[in-house]
Structures are given as structure tokens and as C-alpha cells.
mmCIF file of C-alpha atoms and ligand atoms in Angstrom:
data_model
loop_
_atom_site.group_PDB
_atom_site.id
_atom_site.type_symbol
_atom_site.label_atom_id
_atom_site.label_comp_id
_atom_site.label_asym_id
_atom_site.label_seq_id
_atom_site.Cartn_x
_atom_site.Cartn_y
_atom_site.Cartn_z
ATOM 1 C CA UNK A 1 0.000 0.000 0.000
ATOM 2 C CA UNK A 2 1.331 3.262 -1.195
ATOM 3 C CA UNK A 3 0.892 5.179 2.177
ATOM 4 C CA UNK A 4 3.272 2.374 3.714
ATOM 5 C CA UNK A 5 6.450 3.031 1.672
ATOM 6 C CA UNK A 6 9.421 3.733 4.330
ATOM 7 C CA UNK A 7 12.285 5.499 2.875
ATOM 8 C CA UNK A 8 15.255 3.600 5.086
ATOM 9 C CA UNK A 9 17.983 4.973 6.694
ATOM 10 C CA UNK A 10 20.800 2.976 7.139
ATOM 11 C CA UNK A 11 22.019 2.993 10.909
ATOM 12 C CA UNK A 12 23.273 0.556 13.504
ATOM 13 C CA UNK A 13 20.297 0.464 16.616
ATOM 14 C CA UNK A 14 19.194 -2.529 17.484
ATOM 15 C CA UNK A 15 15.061 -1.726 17.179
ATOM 16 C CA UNK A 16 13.465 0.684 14.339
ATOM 17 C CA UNK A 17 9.803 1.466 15.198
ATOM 18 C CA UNK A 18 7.689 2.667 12.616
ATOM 19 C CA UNK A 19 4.074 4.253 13.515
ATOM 20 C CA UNK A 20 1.481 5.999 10.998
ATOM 21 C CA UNK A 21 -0.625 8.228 12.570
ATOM 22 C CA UNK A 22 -3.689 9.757 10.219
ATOM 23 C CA UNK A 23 -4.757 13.718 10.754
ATOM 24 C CA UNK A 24 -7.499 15.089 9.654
ATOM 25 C CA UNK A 25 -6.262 18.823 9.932
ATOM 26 C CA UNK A 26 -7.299 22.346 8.089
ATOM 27 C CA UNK A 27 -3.897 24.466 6.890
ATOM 28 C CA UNK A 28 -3.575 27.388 4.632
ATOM 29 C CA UNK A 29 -0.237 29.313 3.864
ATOM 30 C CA UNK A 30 -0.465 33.204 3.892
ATOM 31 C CA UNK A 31 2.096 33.499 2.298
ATOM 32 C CA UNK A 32 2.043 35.653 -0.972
ATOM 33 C CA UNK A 33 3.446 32.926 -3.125
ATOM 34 C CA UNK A 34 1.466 29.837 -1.974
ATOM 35 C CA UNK A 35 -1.210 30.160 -4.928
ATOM 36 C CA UNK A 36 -4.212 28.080 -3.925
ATOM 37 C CA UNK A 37 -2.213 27.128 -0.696
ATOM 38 C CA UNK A 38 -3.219 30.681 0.938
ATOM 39 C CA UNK A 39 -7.064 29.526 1.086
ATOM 40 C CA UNK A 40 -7.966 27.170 4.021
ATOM 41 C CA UNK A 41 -8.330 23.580 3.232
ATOM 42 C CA UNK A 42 -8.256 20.075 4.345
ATOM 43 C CA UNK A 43 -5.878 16.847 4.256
ATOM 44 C CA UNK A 44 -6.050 13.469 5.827
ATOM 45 C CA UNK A 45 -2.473 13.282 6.376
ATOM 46 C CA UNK A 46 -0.404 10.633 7.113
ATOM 47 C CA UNK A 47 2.297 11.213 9.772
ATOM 48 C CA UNK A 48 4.692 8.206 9.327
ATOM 49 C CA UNK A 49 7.616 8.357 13.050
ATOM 50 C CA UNK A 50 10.280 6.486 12.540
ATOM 51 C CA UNK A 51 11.495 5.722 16.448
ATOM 52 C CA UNK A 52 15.058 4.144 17.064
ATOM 53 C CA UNK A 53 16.780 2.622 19.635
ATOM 54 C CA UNK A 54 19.275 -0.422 21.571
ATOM 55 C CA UNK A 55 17.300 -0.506 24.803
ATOM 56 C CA UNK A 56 13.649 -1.206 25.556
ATOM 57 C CA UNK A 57 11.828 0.153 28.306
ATOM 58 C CA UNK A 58 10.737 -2.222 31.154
ATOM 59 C CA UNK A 59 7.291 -3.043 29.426
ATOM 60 C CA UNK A 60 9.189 -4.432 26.817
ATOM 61 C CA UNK A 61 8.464 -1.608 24.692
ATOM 62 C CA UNK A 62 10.897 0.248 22.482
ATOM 63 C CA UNK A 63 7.894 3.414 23.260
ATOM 64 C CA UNK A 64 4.613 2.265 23.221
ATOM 65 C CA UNK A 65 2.438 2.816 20.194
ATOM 66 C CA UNK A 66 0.011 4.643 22.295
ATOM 67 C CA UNK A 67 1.979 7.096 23.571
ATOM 68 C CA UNK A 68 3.374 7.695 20.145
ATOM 69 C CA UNK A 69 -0.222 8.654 19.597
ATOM 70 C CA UNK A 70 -0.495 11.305 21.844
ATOM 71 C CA UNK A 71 2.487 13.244 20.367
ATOM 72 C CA UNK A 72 0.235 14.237 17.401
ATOM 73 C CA UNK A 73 -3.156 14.235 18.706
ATOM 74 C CA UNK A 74 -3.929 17.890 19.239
ATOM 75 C CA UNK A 75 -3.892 18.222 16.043
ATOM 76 C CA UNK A 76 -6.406 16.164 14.849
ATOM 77 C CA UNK A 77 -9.978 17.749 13.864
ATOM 78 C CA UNK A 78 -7.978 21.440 14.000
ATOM 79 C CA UNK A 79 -6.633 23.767 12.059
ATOM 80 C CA UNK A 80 -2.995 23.686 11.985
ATOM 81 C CA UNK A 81 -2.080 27.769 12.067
ATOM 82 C CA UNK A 82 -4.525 28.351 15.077
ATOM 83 C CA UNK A 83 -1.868 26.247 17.415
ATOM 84 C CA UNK A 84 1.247 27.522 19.191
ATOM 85 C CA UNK A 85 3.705 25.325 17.775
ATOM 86 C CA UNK A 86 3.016 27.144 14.168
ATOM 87 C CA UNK A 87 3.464 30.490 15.255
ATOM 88 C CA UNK A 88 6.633 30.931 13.921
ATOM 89 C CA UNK A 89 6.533 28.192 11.160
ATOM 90 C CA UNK A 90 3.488 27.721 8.516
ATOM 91 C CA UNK A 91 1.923 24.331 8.817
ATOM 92 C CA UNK A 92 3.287 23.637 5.336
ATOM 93 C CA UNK A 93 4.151 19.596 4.955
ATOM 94 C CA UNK A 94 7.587 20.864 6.048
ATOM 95 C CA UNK A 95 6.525 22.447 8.729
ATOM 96 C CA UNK A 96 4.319 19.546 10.084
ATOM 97 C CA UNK A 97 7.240 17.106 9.683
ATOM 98 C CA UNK A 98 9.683 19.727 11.471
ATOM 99 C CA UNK A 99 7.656 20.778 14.390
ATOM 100 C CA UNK A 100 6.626 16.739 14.770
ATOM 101 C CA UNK A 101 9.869 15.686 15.011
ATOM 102 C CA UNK A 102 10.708 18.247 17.469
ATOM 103 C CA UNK A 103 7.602 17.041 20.110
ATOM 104 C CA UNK A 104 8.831 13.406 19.798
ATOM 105 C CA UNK A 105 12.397 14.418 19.956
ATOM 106 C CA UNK A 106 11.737 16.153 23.692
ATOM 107 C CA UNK A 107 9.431 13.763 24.612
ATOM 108 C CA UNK A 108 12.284 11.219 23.722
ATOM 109 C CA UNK A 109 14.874 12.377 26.005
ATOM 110 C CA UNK A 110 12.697 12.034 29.018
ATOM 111 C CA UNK A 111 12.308 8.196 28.400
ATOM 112 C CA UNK A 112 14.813 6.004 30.779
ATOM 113 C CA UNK A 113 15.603 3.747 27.113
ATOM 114 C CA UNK A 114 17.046 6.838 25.530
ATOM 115 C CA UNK A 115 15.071 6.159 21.883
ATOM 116 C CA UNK A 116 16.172 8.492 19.023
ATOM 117 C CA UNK A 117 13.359 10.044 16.623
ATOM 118 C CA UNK A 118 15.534 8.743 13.021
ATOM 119 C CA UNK A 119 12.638 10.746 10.958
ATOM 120 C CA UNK A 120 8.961 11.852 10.492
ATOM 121 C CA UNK A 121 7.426 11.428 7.509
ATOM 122 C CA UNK A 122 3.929 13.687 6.063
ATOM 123 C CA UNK A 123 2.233 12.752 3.327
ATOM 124 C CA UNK A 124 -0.493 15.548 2.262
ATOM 125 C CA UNK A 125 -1.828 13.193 -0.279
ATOM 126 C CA UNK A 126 -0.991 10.243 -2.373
ATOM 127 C CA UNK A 127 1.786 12.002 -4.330
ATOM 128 C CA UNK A 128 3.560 14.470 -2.095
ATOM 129 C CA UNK A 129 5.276 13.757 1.134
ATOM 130 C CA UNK A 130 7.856 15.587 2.896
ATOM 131 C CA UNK A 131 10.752 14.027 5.391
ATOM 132 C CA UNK A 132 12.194 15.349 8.295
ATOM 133 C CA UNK A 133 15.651 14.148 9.893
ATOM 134 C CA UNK A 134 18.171 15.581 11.989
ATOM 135 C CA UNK A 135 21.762 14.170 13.026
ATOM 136 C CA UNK A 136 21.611 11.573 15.482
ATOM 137 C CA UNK A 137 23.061 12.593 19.134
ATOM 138 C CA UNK A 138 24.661 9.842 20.013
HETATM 139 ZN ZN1 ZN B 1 -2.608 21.732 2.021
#
């Protein structure tokens, strides 16, 4: 199925995670080049987090699915500018993969296991997707 294509990247940790999350979000992008983009609109989006790591948590879990959940659930049923975290970034595709990553990234560091976000994926529809990555802290 098309919306479960992984692009792999090639690293060393023991346990790769991979969770797609569906939001149904509103965006538009004021800005004066966007075109169509500036009038509100709708996507079912599909936010693909790519979770890494060598050491599972007590449950057994790398991080539970569940909680991965919660990372992107205030954003479902909304529209994207009206929150916070897009004040200072439109909720373009990039800017939903960027400001994703970030949330799991902090949320990461206060897990005892230590997992490493490798990359959030957004696809706006069946033909466009963007990826987010950063270096790896090791
Ligand atoms: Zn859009």
C-alpha cells in the first residue's frame, strides 16, 4: 500500500519502530506565493515516526504505540495555524514534519531507554510527502 512506503535509513540500533498516525487537519499558507495554498483547506495526512533505539523500556516496549499517539493528537480535527507550535513556522508539509519531530524528539529524552526520533514522515496526499531528519546525538 502506497501510504506504507518507508524510505530507510541505514544505521546501527538494534530496534526501528515505525508508527502511521492519520490527521485530519485544516492548513492554509499566507504566504504571498502559496497560490491556492493561501485559502484554508483540508488533508487526511499521514504522519509516518520512525522511532530508534538499543534498549527497551521495562514493558518491553521500544515506546509504546500509544503514547506515540499522543504526540500528534492535538492536532487532529484542527486547524494547523490556530496552534502555538506554528506560530513561527506555517503548517506547510515541512513544517508539520519539522515541528513533529521536534515534540517526539523532547518527549524522547525524558524516556529512561534513551530512543532516538531517526525521521517523520507527512504525506499531504498520495503524491507528495515531505521528510524530516536531523543528526543523530549519540
Ligand atoms: Zn494543504
Amino acid at each position: 500500500m502506497l501510504f506504507q512506503y518507508y524510505p530507510s535509513v541505514p544505521h546501527s540500533y538494534k530496534f526501528e519502530l515505525n508508527k502511521d498516525i492519520e490527521l485530519a487537519a485544516a492548513h492554509f499558507n499566507p504566504h504571498e506565493s502559496a497560490g491556492a495554498s493561501r485559502n484554508m483547506h483540508g488533508h487526511t495526512f499521514i504522519i509516518s515516526i520512525t522511532l530508534v533505539g538499543n534498549e527497551l523500556q521495562d514493558s518491553g516496549f521500544l515506546v509504546n504505540f500509544g503514547v506515540i499517539n499522543e504526540f500528534v493528537q492535538r492536532f487532529d480535527f484542527s486547524v494547523l495555524n490556530d496552534h502555538p507550535e506554528f506560530a513561527e513556522q506555517f503548517p506547510t508539509t515541512e513544517g508539520i514534519a519539522k515541528t513533529v519531530y521536534h515534540l517526539v524528539a523532547d518527549a524522547l529524552k525524558e524516556m529512561p531507554n534513551k530512543p532516538k526520533c531517526l525521521q517523520v514522515l507527512v504525506r499531504e496526499n498520495p503524491s507528495s510527502y515531505v521528510i524530516y531528519r536531523e543528526a543523530l546525538e549519540t
